Amino acid sequence: MPEAPFITIEGPIGIGKTSLAEKLSVHFDLHLLKEIVEENPFLEKFYDNIEEWSFQTEMFFLCNRFKQLEDIEQNYLNRKKAVIADYHISKNMIFAKRTLKPDKFSKYKQTYHILTDDMPVPNMMIYLHASLDTILKRIRLRGRHVEQNIKASYLAQLAQDYEDYMNEFEVLHPDIPVIRINGDEMDFVQHQEDLDKIIGLVRQHMRNHKTVSKQ
């Protein structure tokens, strides 16, 4: 029996992950899993002082995302119900490597693997990437208060971290298709034709990998 789609969307802060997940959720009739961001009580302090608040911030995100994924596995994936998420839990390691000191990262890494090693993996990944200028523009347009103090240098480093991670992901998981979307060239929020192209790519990969949905 074909497996139900479990699609995750990844990319740097402000790139449009949630917007795309919402649109694909509606089109393909997929359950939408959205990460909890602004509810993190440490986030604003983190952007003001990354070194001081990084461990608390990352641990909150890890535990929260673990619980979300656990619920999704039980209530949807185990029942062959399709899911699309605006994040992949492995993003925690991307941020933790960038922000935590070695001693804290060692503790964090152990906890991460204890929680996630037996968690379900996606059968499709959509990777959104763009130049720093585009990322900064979209963050300004989004207007989240907690993001207005993010340093451009941090975003640039994070974008490169994502690129390195996705290159490694494709090597380690050759069986999981990765759709790369260049945000400098495609604006799926403003232009329907760009969204249609992405929908076509997703549909093609669903057919090629024998996942099932209602479209």
JSON list of C-alpha atoms in Angstrom, two decimals:
[
{"chain": "A", "resi": 1, "resn": "MET", "atom": "CA", "xyz": [0.00, 0.00, 0.00]},
{"chain": "A", "resi": 2, "resn": "PRO", "atom": "CA", "xyz": [1.44, 3.42, -0.90]},
{"chain": "A", "resi": 3, "resn": "GLU", "atom": "CA", "xyz": [2.52, 5.52, 2.04]},
{"chain": "A", "resi": 4, "resn": "ALA", "atom": "CA", "xyz": [0.78, 8.79, 2.79]},
{"chain": "A", "resi": 5, "resn": "PRO", "atom": "CA", "xyz": [2.74, 11.94, 1.95]},
{"chain": "A", "resi": 6, "resn": "PHE", "atom": "CA", "xyz": [4.76, 13.43, 4.78]},
{"chain": "A", "resi": 7, "resn": "ILE", "atom": "CA", "xyz": [6.18, 16.61, 3.26]},
{"chain": "A", "resi": 8, "resn": "THR", "atom": "CA", "xyz": [8.40, 19.03, 5.13]},
{"chain": "A", "resi": 9, "resn": "ILE", "atom": "CA", "xyz": [9.44, 22.51, 4.02]},
{"chain": "A", "resi": 10, "resn": "GLU", "atom": "CA", "xyz": [12.74, 23.99, 5.14]},
{"chain": "A", "resi": 11, "resn": "GLY", "atom": "CA", "xyz": [14.81, 27.11, 4.65]},
{"chain": "A", "resi": 12, "resn": "PRO", "atom": "CA", "xyz": [16.10, 30.15, 6.52]},
{"chain": "A", "resi": 13, "resn": "ILE", "atom": "CA", "xyz": [14.03, 32.53, 8.65]},
{"chain": "A", "resi": 14, "resn": "GLY", "atom": "CA", "xyz": [11.50, 34.56, 6.65]},
{"chain": "A", "resi": 15, "resn": "ILE", "atom": "CA", "xyz": [11.85, 32.59, 3.42]},
{"chain": "A", "resi": 16, "resn": "GLY", "atom": "CA", "xyz": [8.14, 31.70, 3.16]},
{"chain": "A", "resi": 17, "resn": "LYS", "atom": "CA", "xyz": [7.91, 28.18, 4.57]},
{"chain": "A", "resi": 18, "resn": "THR", "atom": "CA", "xyz": [4.58, 28.65, 6.32]},
{"chain": "A", "resi": 19, "resn": "SER", "atom": "CA", "xyz": [3.00, 30.48, 3.38]},
{"chain": "A", "resi": 20, "resn": "LEU", "atom": "CA", "xyz": [3.92, 27.66, 1.01]},
{"chain": "A", "resi": 21, "resn": "ALA", "atom": "CA", "xyz": [2.84, 24.96, 3.46]},
{"chain": "A", "resi": 22, "resn": "GLU", "atom": "CA", "xyz": [-0.57, 26.60, 3.82]},
{"chain": "A", "resi": 23, "resn": "LYS", "atom": "CA", "xyz": [-1.08, 26.80, 0.06]},
{"chain": "A", "resi": 24, "resn": "LEU", "atom": "CA", "xyz": [0.01, 23.22, -0.59]},
{"chain": "A", "resi": 25, "resn": "SER", "atom": "CA", "xyz": [-2.08, 22.00, 2.32]},
{"chain": "A", "resi": 26, "resn": "VAL", "atom": "CA", "xyz": [-5.20, 23.45, 0.74]},
{"chain": "A", "resi": 27, "resn": "HIS", "atom": "CA", "xyz": [-4.40, 22.27, -2.79]},
{"chain": "A", "resi": 28, "resn": "PHE", "atom": "CA", "xyz": [-3.50, 18.67, -1.92]},
{"chain": "A", "resi": 29, "resn": "ASP", "atom": "CA", "xyz": [-5.80, 18.33, 1.11]},
{"chain": "A", "resi": 30, "resn": "LEU", "atom": "CA", "xyz": [-2.94, 17.68, 3.53]},
{"chain": "A", "resi": 31, "resn": "HIS", "atom": "CA", "xyz": [-3.03, 18.16, 7.29]},
{"chain": "A", "resi": 32, "resn": "LEU", "atom": "CA", "xyz": [-0.98, 21.26, 8.10]},
{"chain": "A", "resi": 33, "resn": "LEU", "atom": "CA", "xyz": [1.61, 21.15, 10.87]},
{"chain": "A", "resi": 34, "resn": "LYS", "atom": "CA", "xyz": [2.96, 24.59, 11.79]},
{"chain": "A", "resi": 35, "resn": "GLU", "atom": "CA", "xyz": [5.83, 25.16, 14.14]},
{"chain": "A", "resi": 36, "resn": "ILE", "atom": "CA", "xyz": [5.27, 27.27, 17.22]},
{"chain": "A", "resi": 37, "resn": "VAL", "atom": "CA", "xyz": [7.65, 30.24, 17.12]},
{"chain": "A", "resi": 38, "resn": "GLU", "atom": "CA", "xyz": [6.39, 33.37, 18.82]},
{"chain": "A", "resi": 39, "resn": "GLU", "atom": "CA", "xyz": [5.17, 31.37, 21.82]},
{"chain": "A", "resi": 40, "resn": "ASN", "atom": "CA", "xyz": [8.78, 30.66, 22.76]},
{"chain": "A", "resi": 41, "resn": "PRO", "atom": "CA", "xyz": [9.25, 32.81, 25.90]},
{"chain": "A", "resi": 42, "resn": "PHE", "atom": "CA", "xyz": [13.01, 33.12, 25.30]},
{"chain": "A", "resi": 43, "resn": "LEU", "atom": "CA", "xyz": [12.94, 34.17, 21.64]},
{"chain": "A", "resi": 44, "resn": "GLU", "atom": "CA", "xyz": [12.99, 37.95, 21.99]},
{"chain": "A", "resi": 45, "resn": "LYS", "atom": "CA", "xyz": [15.79, 37.74, 24.55]},
{"chain": "A", "resi": 46, "resn": "PHE", "atom": "CA", "xyz": [17.62, 35.38, 22.20]},
{"chain": "A", "resi": 47, "resn": "TYR", "atom": "CA", "xyz": [17.67, 37.86, 19.32]},
{"chain": "A", "resi": 48, "resn": "ASP", "atom": "CA", "xyz": [18.91, 40.57, 21.69]},
{"chain": "A", "resi": 49, "resn": "ASN", "atom": "CA", "xyz": [21.64, 38.37, 23.19]},
{"chain": "A", "resi": 50, "resn": "ILE", "atom": "CA", "xyz": [22.19, 35.09, 21.34]},
{"chain": "A", "resi": 51, "resn": "GLU", "atom": "CA", "xyz": [25.05, 33.86, 23.50]},
{"chain": "A", "resi": 52, "resn": "GLU", "atom": "CA", "xyz": [23.15, 34.33, 26.75]},
{"chain": "A", "resi": 53, "resn": "TRP", "atom": "CA", "xyz": [19.81, 32.80, 25.72]},
{"chain": "A", "resi": 54, "resn": "SER", "atom": "CA", "xyz": [20.61, 30.26, 23.00]},
{"chain": "A", "resi": 55, "resn": "PHE", "atom": "CA", "xyz": [20.44, 27.10, 25.12]},
{"chain": "A", "resi": 56, "resn": "GLN", "atom": "CA", "xyz": [17.07, 27.91, 26.68]},
{"chain": "A", "resi": 57, "resn": "THR", "atom": "CA", "xyz": [15.67, 28.93, 23.30]},
{"chain": "A", "resi": 58, "resn": "GLU", "atom": "CA", "xyz": [16.82, 25.81, 21.47]},
{"chain": "A", "resi": 59, "resn": "MET", "atom": "CA", "xyz": [15.68, 23.45, 24.23]},
{"chain": "A", "resi": 60, "resn": "PHE", "atom": "CA", "xyz": [12.19, 24.97, 24.17]},
{"chain": "A", "resi": 61, "resn": "PHE", "atom": "CA", "xyz": [11.99, 24.50, 20.40]},
{"chain": "A", "resi": 62, "resn": "LEU", "atom": "CA", "xyz": [13.30, 20.94, 20.57]},
{"chain": "A", "resi": 63, "resn": "CYS", "atom": "CA", "xyz": [10.84, 19.77, 23.21]},
{"chain": "A", "resi": 64, "resn": "ASN", "atom": "CA", "xyz": [7.94, 21.54, 21.55]},
{"chain": "A", "resi": 65, "resn": "ARG", "atom": "CA", "xyz": [8.69, 20.14, 18.10]},
{"chain": "A", "resi": 66, "resn": "PHE", "atom": "CA", "xyz": [9.22, 16.65, 19.50]},
{"chain": "A", "resi": 67, "resn": "LYS", "atom": "CA", "xyz": [5.75, 16.75, 21.05]},
{"chain": "A", "resi": 68, "resn": "GLN", "atom": "CA", "xyz": [4.22, 18.03, 17.81]},
{"chain": "A", "resi": 69, "resn": "LEU", "atom": "CA", "xyz": [5.87, 15.28, 15.78]},
{"chain": "A", "resi": 70, "resn": "GLU", "atom": "CA", "xyz": [4.87, 12.62, 18.28]},
{"chain": "A", "resi": 71, "resn": "ASP", "atom": "CA", "xyz": [1.23, 13.71, 18.01]},
{"chain": "A", "resi": 72, "resn": "ILE", "atom": "CA", "xyz": [1.40, 13.82, 14.21]},
{"chain": "A", "resi": 73, "resn": "GLU", "atom": "CA", "xyz": [2.82, 10.31, 14.07]},
{"chain": "A", "resi": 74, "resn": "GLN", "atom": "CA", "xyz": [0.10, 8.91, 16.31]},
{"chain": "A", "resi": 75, "resn": "ASN", "atom": "CA", "xyz": [-2.91, 10.75, 14.92]},
{"chain": "A", "resi": 76, "resn": "TYR", "atom": "CA", "xyz": [-2.05, 11.05, 11.22]},
{"chain": "A", "resi": 77, "resn": "LEU", "atom": "CA", "xyz": [0.94, 9.17, 9.82]},
{"chain": "A", "resi": 78, "resn": "ASN", "atom": "CA", "xyz": [0.13, 5.88, 11.56]},
{"chain": "A", "resi": 79, "resn": "ARG", "atom": "CA", "xyz": [-3.38, 6.18, 10.09]},
{"chain": "A", "resi": 80, "resn": "LYS", "atom": "CA", "xyz": [-2.11, 6.87, 6.55]},
{"chain": "A", "resi": 81, "resn": "LYS", "atom": "CA", "xyz": [-3.25, 10.49, 6.68]},
{"chain": "A", "resi": 82, "resn": "ALA", "atom": "CA", "xyz": [-1.15, 12.94, 4.67]},
{"chain": "A", "resi": 83, "resn": "VAL", "atom": "CA", "xyz": [0.77, 15.73, 6.41]},
{"chain": "A", "resi": 84, "resn": "ILE", "atom": "CA", "xyz": [2.71, 18.79, 5.33]},
{"chain": "A", "resi": 85, "resn": "ALA", "atom": "CA", "xyz": [4.88, 20.66, 7.85]},
{"chain": "A", "resi": 86, "resn": "ASP", "atom": "CA", "xyz": [6.51, 24.07, 7.63]},
{"chain": "A", "resi": 87, "resn": "TYR", "atom": "CA", "xyz": [9.64, 22.67, 9.28]},
{"chain": "A", "resi": 88, "resn": "HIS", "atom": "CA", "xyz": [11.75, 19.54, 9.72]},
{"chain": "A", "resi": 89, "resn": "ILE", "atom": "CA", "xyz": [12.84, 18.76, 13.27]},
{"chain": "A", "resi": 90, "resn": "SER", "atom": "CA", "xyz": [16.46, 18.44, 12.14]},
{"chain": "A", "resi": 91, "resn": "LYS", "atom": "CA", "xyz": [16.50, 22.24, 11.81]},
{"chain": "A", "resi": 92, "resn": "ASN", "atom": "CA", "xyz": [17.14, 22.22, 15.55]},
{"chain": "A", "resi": 93, "resn": "MET", "atom": "CA", "xyz": [20.66, 20.97, 14.92]},
{"chain": "A", "resi": 94, "resn": "ILE", "atom": "CA", "xyz": [21.29, 23.69, 12.34]},
{"chain": "A", "resi": 95, "resn": "PHE", "atom": "CA", "xyz": [20.46, 26.43, 14.81]},
{"chain": "A", "resi": 96, "resn": "ALA", "atom": "CA", "xyz": [22.11, 24.72, 17.77]},
{"chain": "A", "resi": 97, "resn": "LYS", "atom": "CA", "xyz": [25.42, 24.29, 15.94]},
{"chain": "A", "resi": 98, "resn": "ARG", "atom": "CA", "xyz": [25.39, 27.97, 15.07]},
{"chain": "A", "resi": 99, "resn": "THR", "atom": "CA", "xyz": [24.44, 29.37, 18.47]},
{"chain": "A", "resi": 100, "resn": "LEU", "atom": "CA", "xyz": [25.60, 27.02, 21.24]},
{"chain": "A", "resi": 101, "resn": "LYS", "atom": "CA", "xyz": [29.03, 26.80, 22.81]},
{"chain": "A", "resi": 102, "resn": "PRO", "atom": "CA", "xyz": [30.72, 23.36, 22.51]},
{"chain": "A", "resi": 103, "resn": "ASP", "atom": "CA", "xyz": [29.89, 22.20, 26.04]},
{"chain": "A", "resi": 104, "resn": "LYS", "atom": "CA", "xyz": [26.22, 23.17, 25.72]},
{"chain": "A", "resi": 105, "resn": "PHE", "atom": "CA", "xyz": [26.00, 21.77, 22.20]},
{"chain": "A", "resi": 106, "resn": "SER", "atom": "CA", "xyz": [27.28, 18.39, 23.41]},
{"chain": "A", "resi": 107, "resn": "LYS", "atom": "CA", "xyz": [24.48, 18.19, 25.97]},
{"chain": "A", "resi": 108, "resn": "TYR", "atom": "CA", "xyz": [21.94, 19.41, 23.45]},
{"chain": "A", "resi": 109, "resn": "LYS", "atom": "CA", "xyz": [23.03, 16.89, 20.82]},
{"chain": "A", "resi": 110, "resn": "GLN", "atom": "CA", "xyz": [22.60, 13.99, 23.23]},
{"chain": "A", "resi": 111, "resn": "THR", "atom": "CA", "xyz": [19.09, 15.13, 24.10]},
{"chain": "A", "resi": 112, "resn": "TYR", "atom": "CA", "xyz": [18.23, 15.67, 20.44]},
{"chain": "A", "resi": 113, "resn": "HIS", "atom": "CA", "xyz": [19.16, 12.12, 19.46]},
{"chain": "A", "resi": 114, "resn": "ILE", "atom": "CA", "xyz": [17.40, 10.58, 22.45]},
{"chain": "A", "resi": 115, "resn": "LEU", "atom": "CA", "xyz": [14.18, 12.32, 21.41]},
{"chain": "A", "resi": 116, "resn": "THR", "atom": "CA", "xyz": [14.33, 12.06, 17.62]},
{"chain": "A", "resi": 117, "resn": "ASP", "atom": "CA", "xyz": [16.21, 8.93, 16.54]},
{"chain": "A", "resi": 118, "resn": "ASP", "atom": "CA", "xyz": [13.01, 6.87, 16.27]},
{"chain": "A", "resi": 119, "resn": "MET", "atom": "CA", "xyz": [10.80, 9.67, 14.96]},
{"chain": "A", "resi": 120, "resn": "PRO", "atom": "CA", "xyz": [9.25, 9.45, 11.45]},
{"chain": "A", "resi": 121, "resn": "VAL", "atom": "CA", "xyz": [11.16, 10.96, 8.56]},
{"chain": "A", "resi": 122, "resn": "PRO", "atom": "CA", "xyz": [9.54, 12.83, 5.65]},
{"chain": "A", "resi": 123, "resn": "ASN", "atom": "CA", "xyz": [9.19, 11.22, 2.25]},
{"chain": "A", "resi": 124, "resn": "MET", "atom": "CA", "xyz": [9.60, 14.58, 0.51]},
{"chain": "A", "resi": 125, "resn": "MET", "atom": "CA", "xyz": [11.48, 17.77, 1.37]},
{"chain": "A", "resi": 126, "resn": "ILE", "atom": "CA", "xyz": [10.98, 21.23, -0.14]},
{"chain": "A", "resi": 127, "resn": "TYR", "atom": "CA", "xyz": [13.96, 23.51, 0.36]},
{"chain": "A", "resi": 128, "resn": "LEU", "atom": "CA", "xyz": [13.44, 27.26, -0.02]},
{"chain": "A", "resi": 129, "resn": "HIS", "atom": "CA", "xyz": [16.53, 29.41, -0.43]},
{"chain": "A", "resi": 130, "resn": "ALA", "atom": "CA", "xyz": [17.25, 33.00, -1.47]},
{"chain": "A", "resi": 131, "resn": "SER", "atom": "CA", "xyz": [19.81, 35.78, -1.29]},
{"chain": "A", "resi": 132, "resn": "LEU", "atom": "CA", "xyz": [20.28, 37.72, 1.93]},
{"chain": "A", "resi": 133, "resn": "ASP", "atom": "CA", "xyz": [18.57, 40.77, 0.39]},
{"chain": "A", "resi": 134, "resn": "THR", "atom": "CA", "xyz": [15.45, 38.75, -0.37]},
{"chain": "A", "resi": 135, "resn": "ILE", "atom": "CA", "xyz": [15.41, 37.19, 3.09]},
{"chain": "A", "resi": 136, "resn": "LEU", "atom": "CA", "xyz": [15.74, 40.59, 4.78]},
{"chain": "A", "resi": 137, "resn": "LYS", "atom": "CA", "xyz": [12.97, 42.04, 2.62]},
{"chain": "A", "resi": 138, "resn": "ARG", "atom": "CA", "xyz": [10.58, 39.23, 3.50]},
{"chain": "A", "resi": 139, "resn": "ILE", "atom": "CA", "xyz": [11.34, 39.51, 7.20]},
{"chain": "A", "resi": 140, "resn": "ARG", "atom": "CA", "xyz": [10.52, 43.21, 7.07]},
{"chain": "A", "resi": 141, "resn": "LEU", "atom": "CA", "xyz": [7.30, 42.53, 5.19]},
{"chain": "A", "resi": 142, "resn": "ARG", "atom": "CA", "xyz": [6.29, 39.85, 7.68]},
{"chain": "A", "resi": 143, "resn": "GLY", "atom": "CA", "xyz": [6.69, 42.35, 10.49]},
{"chain": "A", "resi": 144, "resn": "ARG", "atom": "CA", "xyz": [7.19, 40.02, 13.45]},
{"chain": "A", "resi": 145, "resn": "HIS", "atom": "CA", "xyz": [8.32, 42.16, 16.35]},
{"chain": "A", "resi": 146, "resn": "VAL", "atom": "CA", "xyz": [10.74, 39.56, 17.72]},
{"chain": "A", "resi": 147, "resn": "GLU", "atom": "CA", "xyz": [12.56, 39.34, 14.36]},
{"chain": "A", "resi": 148, "resn": "GLN", "atom": "CA", "xyz": [13.28, 43.02, 13.82]},
{"chain": "A", "resi": 149, "resn": "ASN", "atom": "CA", "xyz": [16.55, 42.91, 15.79]},
{"chain": "A", "resi": 150, "resn": "ILE", "atom": "CA", "xyz": [18.03, 39.94, 13.93]},
{"chain": "A", "resi": 151, "resn": "LYS", "atom": "CA", "xyz": [21.49, 40.81, 12.64]},
{"chain": "A", "resi": 152, "resn": "ALA", "atom": "CA", "xyz": [22.10, 40.46, 8.90]},
{"chain": "A", "resi": 153, "resn": "SER", "atom": "CA", "xyz": [25.36, 38.65, 9.63]},
{"chain": "A", "resi": 154, "resn": "TYR", "atom": "CA", "xyz": [23.48, 36.00, 11.60]},
{"chain": "A", "resi": 155, "resn": "LEU", "atom": "CA", "xyz": [21.01, 35.50, 8.75]},
{"chain": "A", "resi": 156, "resn": "ALA", "atom": "CA", "xyz": [23.84, 35.18, 6.24]},
{"chain": "A", "resi": 157, "resn": "GLN", "atom": "CA", "xyz": [25.55, 32.54, 8.36]},
{"chain": "A", "resi": 158, "resn": "LEU", "atom": "CA", "xyz": [22.26, 30.73, 8.84]},
{"chain": "A", "resi": 159, "resn": "ALA", "atom": "CA", "xyz": [21.56, 30.68, 5.10]},
{"chain": "A", "resi": 160, "resn": "GLN", "atom": "CA", "xyz": [24.95, 29.08, 4.48]},
{"chain": "A", "resi": 161, "resn": "ASP", "atom": "CA", "xyz": [24.35, 26.59, 7.29]},
{"chain": "A", "resi": 162, "resn": "TYR", "atom": "CA", "xyz": [21.10, 25.57, 5.60]},
{"chain": "A", "resi": 163, "resn": "GLU", "atom": "CA", "xyz": [22.84, 25.15, 2.25]},
{"chain": "A", "resi": 164, "resn": "ASP", "atom": "CA", "xyz": [25.50, 22.94, 3.82]},
{"chain": "A", "resi": 165, "resn": "TYR", "atom": "CA", "xyz": [22.87, 20.94, 5.68]},
{"chain": "A", "resi": 166, "resn": "MET", "atom": "CA", "xyz": [20.71, 20.32, 2.61]},
{"chain": "A", "resi": 167, "resn": "ASN", "atom": "CA", "xyz": [23.70, 19.20, 0.57]},
{"chain": "A", "resi": 168, "resn": "GLU", "atom": "CA", "xyz": [24.54, 16.71, 3.31]},
{"chain": "A", "resi": 169, "resn": "PHE", "atom": "CA", "xyz": [20.89, 15.65, 3.65]},
{"chain": "A", "resi": 170, "resn": "GLU", "atom": "CA", "xyz": [20.71, 14.67, -0.02]},
{"chain": "A", "resi": 171, "resn": "VAL", "atom": "CA", "xyz": [23.84, 12.54, 0.34]},
{"chain": "A", "resi": 172, "resn": "LEU", "atom": "CA", "xyz": [22.64, 10.82, 3.51]},
{"chain": "A", "resi": 173, "resn": "HIS", "atom": "CA", "xyz": [19.04, 10.33, 2.27]},
{"chain": "A", "resi": 174, "resn": "PRO", "atom": "CA", "xyz": [19.18, 9.67, -1.48]},
{"chain": "A", "resi": 175, "resn": "ASP", "atom": "CA", "xyz": [15.76, 8.02, -1.30]},
{"chain": "A", "resi": 176, "resn": "ILE", "atom": "CA", "xyz": [14.05, 11.22, -0.11]},
{"chain": "A", "resi": 177, "resn": "PRO", "atom": "CA", "xyz": [13.42, 13.68, -2.97]},
{"chain": "A", "resi": 178, "resn": "VAL", "atom": "CA", "xyz": [14.37, 17.30, -2.35]},
{"chain": "A", "resi": 179, "resn": "ILE", "atom": "CA", "xyz": [12.67, 20.06, -4.35]},
{"chain": "A", "resi": 180, "resn": "ARG", "atom": "CA", "xyz": [14.83, 23.20, -4.36]},
{"chain": "A", "resi": 181, "resn": "ILE", "atom": "CA", "xyz": [13.01, 26.51, -4.84]},
{"chain": "A", "resi": 182, "resn": "ASN", "atom": "CA", "xyz": [14.99, 29.71, -5.49]},
{"chain": "A", "resi": 183, "resn": "GLY", "atom": "CA", "xyz": [13.16, 32.55, -3.74]},
{"chain": "A", "resi": 184, "resn": "ASP", "atom": "CA", "xyz": [14.99, 35.16, -5.81]},
{"chain": "A", "resi": 185, "resn": "GLU", "atom": "CA", "xyz": [13.38, 33.75, -8.96]},
{"chain": "A", "resi": 186, "resn": "MET", "atom": "CA", "xyz": [10.00, 32.53, -7.71]},
{"chain": "A", "resi": 187, "resn": "ASP", "atom": "CA", "xyz": [7.43, 34.36, -5.59]},
{"chain": "A", "resi": 188, "resn": "PHE", "atom": "CA", "xyz": [4.62, 31.89, -4.95]},
{"chain": "A", "resi": 189, "resn": "VAL", "atom": "CA", "xyz": [2.78, 34.37, -2.72]},
{"chain": "A", "resi": 190, "resn": "GLN", "atom": "CA", "xyz": [2.46, 37.12, -5.33]},
{"chain": "A", "resi": 191, "resn": "HIS", "atom": "CA", "xyz": [2.47, 35.09, -8.55]},
{"chain": "A", "resi": 192, "resn": "GLN", "atom": "CA", "xyz": [0.07, 32.19, -9.11]},
{"chain": "A", "resi": 193, "resn": "GLU", "atom": "CA", "xyz": [2.15, 30.85, -11.99]},
{"chain": "A", "resi": 194, "resn": "ASP", "atom": "CA", "xyz": [5.08, 30.33, -9.63]},
{"chain": "A", "resi": 195, "resn": "LEU", "atom": "CA", "xyz": [2.85, 28.47, -7.19]},
{"chain": "A", "resi": 196, "resn": "ASP", "atom": "CA", "xyz": [1.50, 26.35, -10.04]},
{"chain": "A", "resi": 197, "resn": "LYS", "atom": "CA", "xyz": [5.05, 25.32, -10.97]},
{"chain": "A", "resi": 198, "resn": "ILE", "atom": "CA", "xyz": [5.72, 24.19, -7.42]},
{"chain": "A", "resi": 199, "resn": "ILE", "atom": "CA", "xyz": [2.41, 22.31, -7.29]},
{"chain": "A", "resi": 200, "resn": "GLY", "atom": "CA", "xyz": [3.41, 20.53, -10.48]},
{"chain": "A", "resi": 201, "resn": "LEU", "atom": "CA", "xyz": [6.77, 19.50, -9.04]},
{"chain": "A", "resi": 202, "resn": "VAL", "atom": "CA", "xyz": [5.17, 18.20, -5.85]},
{"chain": "A", "resi": 203, "resn": "ARG", "atom": "CA", "xyz": [2.55, 16.23, -7.79]},
{"chain": "A", "resi": 204, "resn": "GLN", "atom": "CA", "xyz": [5.23, 14.70, -10.00]},
{"chain": "A", "resi": 205, "resn": "HIS", "atom": "CA", "xyz": [7.27, 13.56, -7.01]},
{"chain": "A", "resi": 206, "resn": "MET", "atom": "CA", "xyz": [4.17, 12.13, -5.35]},
{"chain": "A", "resi": 207, "resn": "ARG", "atom": "CA", "xyz": [3.55, 10.00, -8.42]},
{"chain": "A", "resi": 208, "resn": "ASN", "atom": "CA", "xyz": [7.17, 8.97, -8.82]},
{"chain": "A", "resi": 209, "resn": "HIS", "atom": "CA", "xyz": [7.45, 7.87, -5.20]},
{"chain": "A", "resi": 210, "resn": "LYS", "atom": "CA", "xyz": [3.98, 6.32, -5.00]},
{"chain": "A", "resi": 211, "resn": "THR", "atom": "CA", "xyz": [2.62, 8.42, -2.19]},
{"chain": "A", "resi": 212, "resn": "VAL", "atom": "CA", "xyz": [-1.12, 8.94, -1.96]},
{"chain": "A", "resi": 213, "resn": "SER", "atom": "CA", "xyz": [-3.20, 12.08, -1.55]},
{"chain": "A", "resi": 214, "resn": "LYS", "atom": "CA", "xyz": [-6.62, 13.26, -2.67]},
{"chain": "A", "resi": 215, "resn": "GLN", "atom": "CA", "xyz": [-5.22, 15.13, -5.68]}
]
